[in-house]
Short mmCIF file of C-alpha atoms in Angstrom, two decimals:
data_model
loop_
_atom_site.label_atom_id
_atom_site.label_comp_id
_atom_site.label_asym_id
_atom_site.label_seq_id
_atom_site.Cartn_x
_atom_site.Cartn_y
_atom_site.Cartn_z
CA MET A 1 0.00 0.00 0.00
CA THR A 2 2.86 2.32 0.77
CA THR A 3 4.42 1.65 -2.61
CA LEU A 4 1.21 2.48 -4.44
CA ASP A 5 0.88 5.78 -2.54
CA LYS A 6 4.47 6.95 -3.38
CA ALA A 7 4.48 6.12 -7.08
CA PRO A 8 2.13 8.95 -8.20
CA THR A 9 4.16 11.45 -6.10
CA GLU A 10 7.54 10.53 -7.59
CA ALA A 11 6.38 10.64 -11.24
CA PRO A 12 5.62 14.41 -11.36
CA ALA A 13 8.89 15.13 -9.53
CA GLN A 14 10.85 13.16 -12.14
CA ASP A 15 9.01 14.95 -14.96
CA ALA A 16 9.86 18.33 -13.42
CA GLN A 17 13.53 17.37 -13.12
CA ASP A 18 13.62 16.27 -16.77
CA ALA A 19 12.02 19.55 -17.86
CA GLN A 20 14.56 21.56 -15.86
CA ASP A 21 17.42 19.60 -17.46
CA ALA A 22 16.00 20.26 -20.92
CA ARG A 23 15.75 24.01 -20.19
CA ASP A 24 19.34 24.09 -18.91
CA ALA A 25 20.57 22.31 -22.05
CA ARG A 26 18.62 24.73 -24.27
CA ASP A 27 20.09 27.73 -22.45
CA ALA A 28 23.60 26.30 -22.73
CA ARG A 29 23.14 25.92 -26.49
CA ALA A 30 21.83 29.43 -26.82
CA VAL A 31 24.72 31.10 -24.93
CA PRO A 32 28.15 30.82 -26.64
CA ALA A 33 30.91 29.15 -24.70
CA ASP A 34 33.17 32.21 -24.94
CA ALA A 35 30.44 34.74 -24.02
CA PRO A 36 31.18 37.04 -21.09
CA GLY A 37 29.98 35.60 -17.83
CA SER A 38 29.59 32.04 -19.15
CA ALA A 39 31.44 29.29 -17.34
CA PRO A 40 34.13 27.56 -19.44
CA ASP A 41 33.54 23.97 -20.34
CA PRO A 42 36.33 21.85 -18.80
CA GLN A 43 35.90 19.21 -21.52
CA ALA A 44 36.21 21.65 -24.43
CA PRO A 45 39.61 21.83 -26.16
CA GLU A 46 41.75 24.91 -25.52
CA ARG A 47 41.71 27.53 -28.25
CA LYS A 48 44.94 29.47 -28.83
CA VAL A 49 44.69 33.23 -29.07
CA LYS A 50 47.10 34.74 -31.62
CA LEU A 51 48.55 38.06 -30.52
CA GLY A 52 49.67 40.58 -33.14
CA GLY A 53 49.72 39.69 -36.81
CA VAL A 54 48.55 41.61 -39.86
CA THR A 55 44.86 42.25 -40.42
CA ARG A 56 43.00 43.29 -43.53
CA GLU A 57 42.65 46.83 -42.19
CA ASP A 58 46.44 47.08 -41.80
CA VAL A 59 47.02 46.00 -45.40
CA PHE A 60 44.43 48.40 -46.82
CA THR A 61 45.79 51.25 -44.70
CA ILE A 62 49.35 50.70 -45.93
CA LEU A 63 48.24 50.35 -49.55
CA GLY A 64 46.10 53.49 -49.35
CA SER A 65 48.91 55.49 -47.79
CA PHE A 66 51.38 54.15 -50.36
CA THR A 67 49.32 55.01 -53.42
CA GLY A 68 47.97 58.29 -52.07
CA SER A 69 51.42 59.57 -51.08
CA LEU A 70 52.80 58.56 -54.49
CA GLY A 71 50.13 60.54 -56.33
CA LEU A 72 50.45 63.58 -54.08
CA ASN A 73 54.22 63.52 -54.33
CA TRP A 74 54.08 63.35 -58.13
CA VAL A 75 51.74 66.36 -58.25
CA LEU A 76 53.99 68.37 -55.92
CA TYR A 77 57.22 67.48 -57.71
CA GLU A 78 56.02 67.69 -61.29
CA ARG A 79 53.36 70.42 -61.19
CA VAL A 80 53.66 72.65 -58.15
CA LEU A 81 57.13 72.85 -56.60
CA PRO A 82 60.36 73.56 -58.55
CA PHE A 83 62.09 70.43 -57.29
CA SER A 84 63.87 67.67 -59.21
CA GLY A 85 66.00 64.64 -58.54
CA ALA A 86 65.25 61.00 -57.75
CA LEU A 87 66.66 61.11 -54.21
CA GLY A 88 64.48 64.06 -53.17
CA PHE A 89 61.46 62.46 -54.83
CA LEU A 90 61.92 59.25 -52.83
CA LEU A 91 62.57 61.09 -49.57
CA CYS A 92 59.44 63.26 -49.91
CA TRP A 93 57.43 60.22 -50.93
CA TYR A 94 58.49 58.40 -47.76
CA LEU A 95 57.63 61.36 -45.54
CA LEU A 96 54.22 61.73 -47.19
CA PHE A 97 53.64 58.00 -46.79
CA LEU A 98 54.29 58.18 -43.04
CA THR A 99 52.02 61.20 -42.74
CA GLY A 100 49.22 59.52 -44.69
CA TYR A 101 49.57 56.33 -42.66
CA PHE A 102 49.30 58.31 -39.43
CA VAL A 103 46.20 60.17 -40.60
CA LEU A 104 44.44 57.04 -41.87
CA GLY A 105 45.38 55.12 -38.76
CA ARG A 106 44.09 57.87 -36.49
CA LEU A 107 40.69 57.58 -38.17
CA GLN A 108 40.51 53.89 -37.16
CA TRP A 109 42.53 53.33 -34.00
CA GLY A 110 43.51 55.06 -30.82
CA ALA A 111 46.52 57.33 -30.45
CA LEU A 112 48.63 54.71 -28.65
CA MET A 113 48.00 52.03 -31.26
CA VAL A 114 48.70 54.47 -34.09
CA ARG A 115 52.07 55.40 -32.61
CA GLU A 116 52.95 51.76 -32.10
CA ARG A 117 52.09 50.79 -35.66
CA LEU A 118 53.83 53.84 -37.07
CA VAL A 119 57.06 52.83 -35.31
CA SER A 120 56.62 49.29 -36.67
CA VAL A 121 56.25 50.65 -40.20
CA VAL A 122 59.41 52.75 -39.79
CA ALA A 123 61.37 49.74 -38.50
CA TRP A 124 60.15 47.49 -41.32
CA SER A 125 60.90 50.11 -43.96
CA ALA A 126 64.42 50.63 -42.57
CA GLY A 127 65.07 46.89 -42.68
CA LEU A 128 63.75 46.62 -46.22
CA LEU A 129 65.93 49.58 -47.24
CA VAL A 130 69.06 47.87 -45.91
CA VAL A 131 68.18 44.59 -47.61
CA GLY A 132 67.46 46.45 -50.85
CA LEU A 133 70.81 48.25 -50.75
CA ILE A 134 72.67 44.99 -50.15
CA ALA A 135 70.76 43.26 -52.96
CA ASP A 136 71.47 46.20 -55.27
CA GLN A 137 75.20 46.05 -54.56
CA ILE A 138 75.39 42.29 -55.05
CA GLY A 139 73.34 42.48 -58.23
CA TYR A 140 75.46 45.29 -59.69
CA VAL A 141 78.75 43.51 -58.92
CA ALA A 142 77.41 40.21 -60.25
CA SER A 143 76.15 41.78 -63.48
CA ARG A 144 79.47 43.53 -64.13
CA GLY A 145 81.62 40.50 -63.31
CA TYR A 146 79.49 37.74 -64.82
CA ASP A 147 81.45 37.74 -68.09
CA ALA A 148 84.61 36.70 -66.25
CA ALA A 149 83.10 34.63 -63.44
CA GLN A 150 81.24 32.31 -65.83
CA HIS A 151 84.53 30.83 -67.05
CA ALA A 152 86.23 28.21 -64.88
CA ASN A 153 89.69 29.55 -65.67
CA PHE A 154 88.99 32.59 -63.49
CA PHE A 155 89.06 30.37 -60.38
CA THR A 156 91.85 28.01 -61.49
CA GLU A 157 94.47 30.26 -63.10
CA SER A 158 96.61 33.25 -62.18
CA MET A 159 97.52 36.31 -64.24
CA GLU A 160 101.12 35.22 -64.81
CA ARG A 161 100.66 34.60 -68.55
CA THR A 162 97.80 37.01 -69.20
CA ALA A 163 98.18 40.51 -70.62
CA SER A 164 95.76 43.41 -70.61
CA LEU A 165 94.42 42.64 -74.10
CA SER A 166 94.17 38.86 -73.57
CA PRO A 167 90.71 37.31 -73.98
CA ILE A 168 88.46 36.77 -71.00
CA THR A 169 89.07 33.02 -71.19
CA SER A 170 92.68 33.55 -70.12
CA GLY A 171 93.88 34.26 -66.58
CA GLY A 172 92.09 34.41 -63.28
CA ALA A 173 92.26 35.33 -59.60
CA LEU A 174 93.44 32.10 -57.96
CA HIS A 175 96.67 33.69 -56.68
CA ALA A 176 94.67 36.56 -55.14
CA VAL A 177 92.27 34.18 -53.40
CA VAL A 178 95.16 32.20 -51.92
CA GLY A 179 96.89 35.38 -50.80
CA SER A 180 93.77 36.78 -49.13
CA LEU A 181 93.06 33.54 -47.25
CA GLU A 182 96.64 33.20 -46.02
CA GLN A 183 96.97 36.83 -44.95
CA LEU A 184 93.59 36.86 -43.23
CA GLY A 185 94.31 33.53 -41.55
CA LEU A 186 97.64 34.70 -40.15
CA ALA A 187 96.14 38.01 -39.03
CA THR A 188 93.33 36.17 -37.25
CA LEU A 189 95.85 33.82 -35.63
CA PHE A 190 97.78 36.81 -34.26
CA ALA A 191 94.97 39.23 -33.43
CA VAL A 192 92.39 36.98 -31.75
CA PRO A 193 94.55 35.69 -28.84
CA LEU A 194 96.04 39.12 -28.25
CA GLY A 195 92.66 40.85 -28.43
CA ILE A 196 90.89 38.41 -26.10
CA ALA A 197 93.83 38.47 -23.67
CA ALA A 198 93.69 42.27 -23.57
CA ALA A 199 89.92 42.16 -23.03
CA VAL A 200 90.32 39.67 -20.14
CA PHE A 201 93.00 41.90 -18.62
CA MET A 202 90.80 45.00 -18.74
CA SER A 203 87.59 43.32 -17.53
CA GLU A 204 88.81 40.64 -15.10
CA ILE A 205 92.18 41.78 -13.74
CA GLY A 206 92.12 45.57 -13.98
CA GLY A 207 94.53 47.60 -11.91
CA ARG A 208 96.37 50.78 -12.70
CA MET A 209 97.24 49.73 -16.24
CA ALA A 210 93.66 48.95 -17.27
CA ARG A 211 92.75 52.58 -18.01
CA PRO A 212 95.83 53.33 -20.19
CA VAL A 213 95.34 50.09 -22.10
CA ARG A 214 91.66 50.87 -22.70
CA THR A 215 92.52 54.38 -23.88
CA LEU A 216 95.14 53.01 -26.29
CA VAL A 217 92.73 50.41 -27.66
CA GLU A 218 90.02 53.03 -28.22
CA ALA A 219 92.51 55.25 -30.03
CA MET A 220 93.65 52.36 -32.24
CA THR A 221 90.04 51.58 -33.17
CA ALA A 222 89.89 54.75 -35.28
CA LEU A 223 93.39 54.27 -36.70
CA PRO A 224 93.49 54.78 -40.49
CA SER A 225 94.56 51.69 -42.38
CA ILE A 226 97.31 53.52 -44.21
CA VAL A 227 98.97 54.33 -40.86
CA ALA A 228 99.05 50.63 -39.96
CA GLY A 229 100.66 49.85 -43.31
CA LEU A 230 103.24 52.60 -42.84
CA PHE A 231 104.00 51.34 -39.33
CA ILE A 232 104.77 47.81 -40.53
CA LEU A 233 106.65 49.19 -43.54
CA GLY A 234 108.87 51.35 -41.34
CA ILE A 235 109.46 48.83 -38.53
CA VAL A 236 109.48 45.39 -40.16
CA ILE A 237 110.58 46.08 -43.73
CA LEU A 238 112.82 49.18 -43.55
CA THR A 239 114.24 48.80 -40.02
CA PHE A 240 114.66 45.02 -39.73
CA GLY A 241 115.29 44.49 -43.44
CA PHE A 242 112.54 41.99 -44.23
CA ASP A 243 111.18 41.82 -47.76
CA LYS A 244 107.62 42.58 -48.72
CA SER A 245 105.56 39.44 -48.18
CA GLY A 246 102.22 38.12 -47.13
CA PHE A 247 103.51 37.78 -43.57
CA ALA A 248 104.23 41.52 -43.39
CA ALA A 249 100.74 42.20 -44.76
CA SER A 250 99.23 39.95 -42.09
CA LEU A 251 101.04 41.97 -39.41
CA ALA A 252 99.49 45.16 -40.78
CA LEU A 253 96.07 43.52 -40.79
CA THR A 254 96.69 42.39 -37.20
CA VAL A 255 97.16 46.00 -36.17
CA MET A 256 93.76 46.73 -37.74
CA MET A 257 91.97 43.72 -36.26
CA MET A 258 93.24 43.68 -32.69
CA PRO A 259 91.48 46.82 -31.33
CA ILE A 260 88.17 45.73 -32.90
CA VAL A 261 88.40 42.29 -31.32
CA THR A 262 89.50 43.75 -27.97
CA ARG A 263 86.69 46.26 -27.67
CA ALA A 264 83.96 43.82 -28.70
CA ALA A 265 85.34 41.03 -26.50
CA GLU A 266 85.56 43.32 -23.47
CA VAL A 267 81.90 44.30 -23.82
CA VAL A 268 80.85 40.67 -24.12
CA ILE A 269 82.92 39.51 -21.14
CA ARG A 270 81.46 42.27 -18.96
CA LEU A 271 77.97 40.94 -19.76
CA VAL A 272 78.73 37.60 -18.06
CA PRO A 273 76.79 37.53 -14.74
CA GLY A 274 78.93 38.02 -11.66
CA THR A 275 77.09 35.22 -9.87
CA LEU A 276 78.82 32.70 -12.13
CA ARG A 277 82.21 33.98 -11.04
CA GLU A 278 81.16 33.93 -7.38
CA ALA A 279 79.92 30.34 -7.72
CA SER A 280 83.24 29.31 -9.24
CA TYR A 281 85.20 30.99 -6.46
CA ALA A 282 82.92 29.38 -3.85
CA LEU A 283 83.75 25.95 -5.28
CA GLY A 284 87.46 26.64 -4.84
CA GLY A 285 88.33 27.66 -8.40
CA SER A 286 91.16 30.08 -8.98
CA GLN A 287 90.80 33.22 -11.08
CA TRP A 288 92.51 31.56 -14.04
CA ARG A 289 90.24 28.51 -13.89
CA THR A 290 87.18 30.75 -13.50
CA VAL A 291 88.07 32.78 -16.57
CA TRP A 292 89.02 29.72 -18.65
CA ASN A 293 86.18 27.38 -17.64
CA VAL A 294 83.32 29.77 -16.78
CA VAL A 295 83.68 33.26 -18.27
CA LEU A 296 85.02 32.47 -21.74
CA PRO A 297 82.66 29.52 -22.43
CA THR A 298 79.69 31.62 -21.33
CA ALA A 299 80.70 34.44 -23.68
CA ARG A 300 81.50 32.12 -26.60
CA ARG A 301 78.87 33.50 -28.97
CA GLY A 302 79.84 37.08 -28.30
CA LEU A 303 83.51 36.30 -28.78
CA VAL A 304 82.74 34.75 -32.15
CA THR A 305 80.94 37.96 -33.09
CA ALA A 306 84.01 39.94 -32.05
CA VAL A 307 86.21 37.78 -34.27
CA VAL A 308 83.80 38.19 -37.18
CA LEU A 309 83.87 41.98 -36.78
CA GLY A 310 87.65 41.98 -36.79
CA MET A 311 87.78 39.80 -39.90
CA ALA A 312 85.28 42.07 -41.63
CA ARG A 313 87.55 45.04 -40.93
CA ALA A 314 90.68 43.31 -42.25
CA VAL A 315 89.41 41.37 -45.25
CA GLY A 316 88.74 44.43 -47.40
CA GLU A 317 91.87 46.47 -46.64
CA THR A 318 93.95 47.53 -49.66
CA SER A 319 96.51 50.15 -48.66
CA PRO A 320 98.26 48.11 -45.90
CA VAL A 321 98.59 45.17 -48.28
CA LEU A 322 99.92 47.39 -51.06
CA LEU A 323 102.62 48.85 -48.79
CA THR A 324 103.67 45.59 -47.13
CA ALA A 325 102.94 42.73 -49.57
CA GLY A 326 103.70 44.37 -52.90
CA PHE A 327 102.14 43.25 -56.15
CA THR A 328 102.60 40.14 -58.25
CA SER A 329 100.72 38.42 -61.05
CA ARG A 330 102.03 34.92 -60.33
CA MET A 331 101.04 32.31 -57.80
CA ASN A 332 102.86 32.55 -54.46
CA ALA A 333 101.55 30.21 -51.80
CA ASN A 334 104.40 30.98 -49.36
CA PRO A 335 103.43 34.03 -47.29
CA PHE A 336 106.90 34.26 -45.71
CA GLU A 337 108.87 34.77 -48.92
CA GLY A 338 108.22 36.91 -51.97
CA GLN A 339 105.55 39.41 -52.81
CA GLN A 340 101.92 38.33 -52.58
CA ILE A 341 98.66 39.86 -53.78
CA SER A 342 95.21 39.80 -52.20
CA LEU A 343 91.70 40.14 -53.60
CA PRO A 344 91.20 43.82 -52.61
CA LEU A 345 94.56 44.73 -54.18
CA TYR A 346 93.67 42.68 -57.27
CA ILE A 347 90.41 44.63 -57.62
CA TRP A 348 92.08 48.00 -57.08
CA SER A 349 94.81 47.25 -59.62
CA TYR A 350 92.59 46.01 -62.47
CA VAL A 351 89.39 48.04 -62.15
CA LYS A 352 91.15 51.28 -63.14
CA LEU A 353 92.49 49.87 -66.41
CA PRO A 354 90.71 51.09 -69.59
CA VAL A 355 90.05 47.55 -70.83
CA ASP A 356 86.64 45.90 -70.49
CA GLU A 357 88.12 42.44 -69.89
CA MET A 358 90.25 43.66 -66.98
CA VAL A 359 87.32 45.54 -65.47
CA ALA A 360 85.19 42.40 -65.73
CA ARG A 361 87.94 40.44 -63.95
CA ALA A 362 88.01 43.05 -61.18
CA PHE A 363 84.24 42.81 -60.63
CA ALA A 364 84.41 39.02 -60.70
CA ALA A 365 87.12 39.23 -58.02
CA ALA A 366 84.80 41.45 -55.96
CA LEU A 367 82.06 38.85 -56.26
CA THR A 368 84.55 36.17 -55.20
CA LEU A 369 85.53 38.28 -52.20
CA MET A 370 81.87 38.45 -51.15
CA ALA A 371 81.60 34.67 -51.40
CA VAL A 372 84.80 34.15 -49.39
CA VAL A 373 83.59 36.49 -46.65
CA LEU A 374 80.21 34.73 -46.52
CA ILE A 375 81.87 31.32 -46.20
CA LEU A 376 84.19 32.53 -43.44
CA PHE A 377 81.37 34.11 -41.46
CA VAL A 378 79.11 31.06 -41.72
CA THR A 379 81.99 28.81 -40.63
CA ALA A 380 82.71 31.04 -37.64
CA ARG A 381 79.04 30.99 -36.64
CA MET A 382 78.90 27.20 -36.88
CA LEU A 383 82.03 26.78 -34.76
CA GLY A 384 80.84 29.07 -31.99
CA GLY A 385 77.07 28.85 -32.33
CA ARG A 386 76.34 26.67 -29.27
CA ALA A 387 75.04 28.41 -26.21
CA ALA A 388 76.83 28.27 -22.88
CA GLY A 389 76.43 24.85 -21.29
CA GLU A 390 74.90 23.29 -24.39
CA LEU A 391 76.38 19.92 -25.24
CA SER A 392 77.67 19.08 -28.67
CA GLY A 393 76.37 16.13 -30.68
CA ARG A 394 79.37 14.01 -29.79
CA GLN A 395 78.95 14.73 -26.08
CA LYS A 396 75.24 13.87 -26.20
CA ARG A 397 75.97 10.56 -27.93
CA LYS A 398 78.64 9.76 -25.37
CA LEU A 399 76.26 10.41 -22.46
CA ALA A 400 73.55 8.31 -24.15
CA ARG A 401 75.94 5.36 -24.54
CA ALA A 402 77.03 5.67 -20.93
CA ALA A 403 73.40 5.75 -19.74
CA SER A 404 72.43 2.72 -21.86
CA THR A 405 75.42 0.77 -20.50
CA ALA A 406 74.68 1.62 -16.86
CA ALA A 407 70.91 0.90 -17.03
CA PRO A 408 71.14 -2.98 -17.18
CA ALA A 409 73.69 -2.96 -14.36
CA ARG A 410 71.38 -0.95 -12.13
CA ARG A 411 68.45 -3.27 -12.85
CA ALA A 412 70.54 -6.37 -12.08
CA GLU A 413 71.87 -5.05 -8.76
CA PRO A 414 69.98 -6.25 -5.63
CA ALA A 415 68.63 -3.67 -3.27
CA PRO A 416 70.12 -4.58 0.16
CA GLY A 417 68.50 -2.96 3.15
CA ARG A 418 65.62 -1.60 1.15
CA ALA A 419 63.30 0.30 3.47
CA ILE A 420 59.58 -0.42 3.39
CA PRO A 421 57.50 2.71 2.96
CA VAL A 422 55.49 3.82 6.00
CA ALA A 423 52.16 3.65 4.18
CA ALA A 424 52.85 0.12 2.95
CA SER A 425 53.86 -1.07 6.43
CA ALA A 426 50.73 0.47 7.91
CA ARG A 427 48.53 -1.30 5.36
CA THR A 428 50.27 -4.59 6.13
CA ALA A 429 49.74 -4.14 9.87
CA VAL A 430 46.01 -3.40 9.39
CA ALA A 431 45.57 -6.45 7.13
CA THR A 432 47.25 -8.80 9.59
CA GLY A 433 45.53 -7.37 12.65
CA GLU A 434 48.74 -6.18 14.25
CA HIS A 435 48.83 -2.96 16.31
#
């Protein structure tokens, strides 16, 4: 009887609960998941929000400013103002473009956003200008030197048996490439240790001599290249009686490279956190071990950049090489004996001749110099590209082999005196009835 009395009461309650669930589900479908005030669904996948980027409004604003400023600039230059010249036209066009972009942006966005996007446009345009200038230079040199660079003899022969009126299929710049590589290699070998040692002295040791050394290095940074060539010419060649050679040219290039390497290396070494030095001293390391094992490895990338800057300064020098290495049209692979030519001197000597073939050879040598510099810089980056504390591939493989060898031994070893966890012992005591 009790069961029959409760059944009619529970049925309407269940129907009311089902109706409430249906209304809740309908309301959840009607309100978006990302609407303000709605609770996030824990089962729904996370949706990434992309910050920044370029929208359609940005593109249309830039295009409108670009075309509008071009038309206004053409009217001003050609019809209204008495101006002329391509450089002034481009400069006024750029200024009008920035003004138009600011005005159009102010009609759409707030003042803060307009300033931010205007600075971004200036930065992007400056970067594109630099890339355009570099591409223009490379394209011009390549177009002028293609007639000589397309022949294999240019990279495999010297100018020993080639005259000014010889055809383009005769002679090349092999002796100049060899001379440049040897002179730059010797200069790097001399300048890098001396420059880094001077930087370590000024930043890590200091003392009374640090300020005079820093002043001397800063003065040598702005030293004209011709003065370095005259210094080596007067001291090494005229005073000590050595002949002009690639070695003497490398000494002149060392004088040019060393202050660049020293200044850049000092800045990089000073950026190493002092806590690393303190940790090394706390572990009992001496100052020499701290510098050798902590400071220099931490600043490896910056030191490579310093070396690259020094090489960039020395690789294109002409006057020091002309005064100290002389000039020759034959192959000389011995930098310590006989005169030797380099690529910059090769270019300077042949580009001024009134013969198209010689001018083409000079531009092809300039293109070769660009390729040599690119190869050297990429190699330097690859050698010093690892971050501080990052293991090389060989070190990672060695650690992996050591771990794989030690893993079976650890699994096979017994565990004497292994302690039973407290929770496990408590569960065992409860199961056995012990107290």
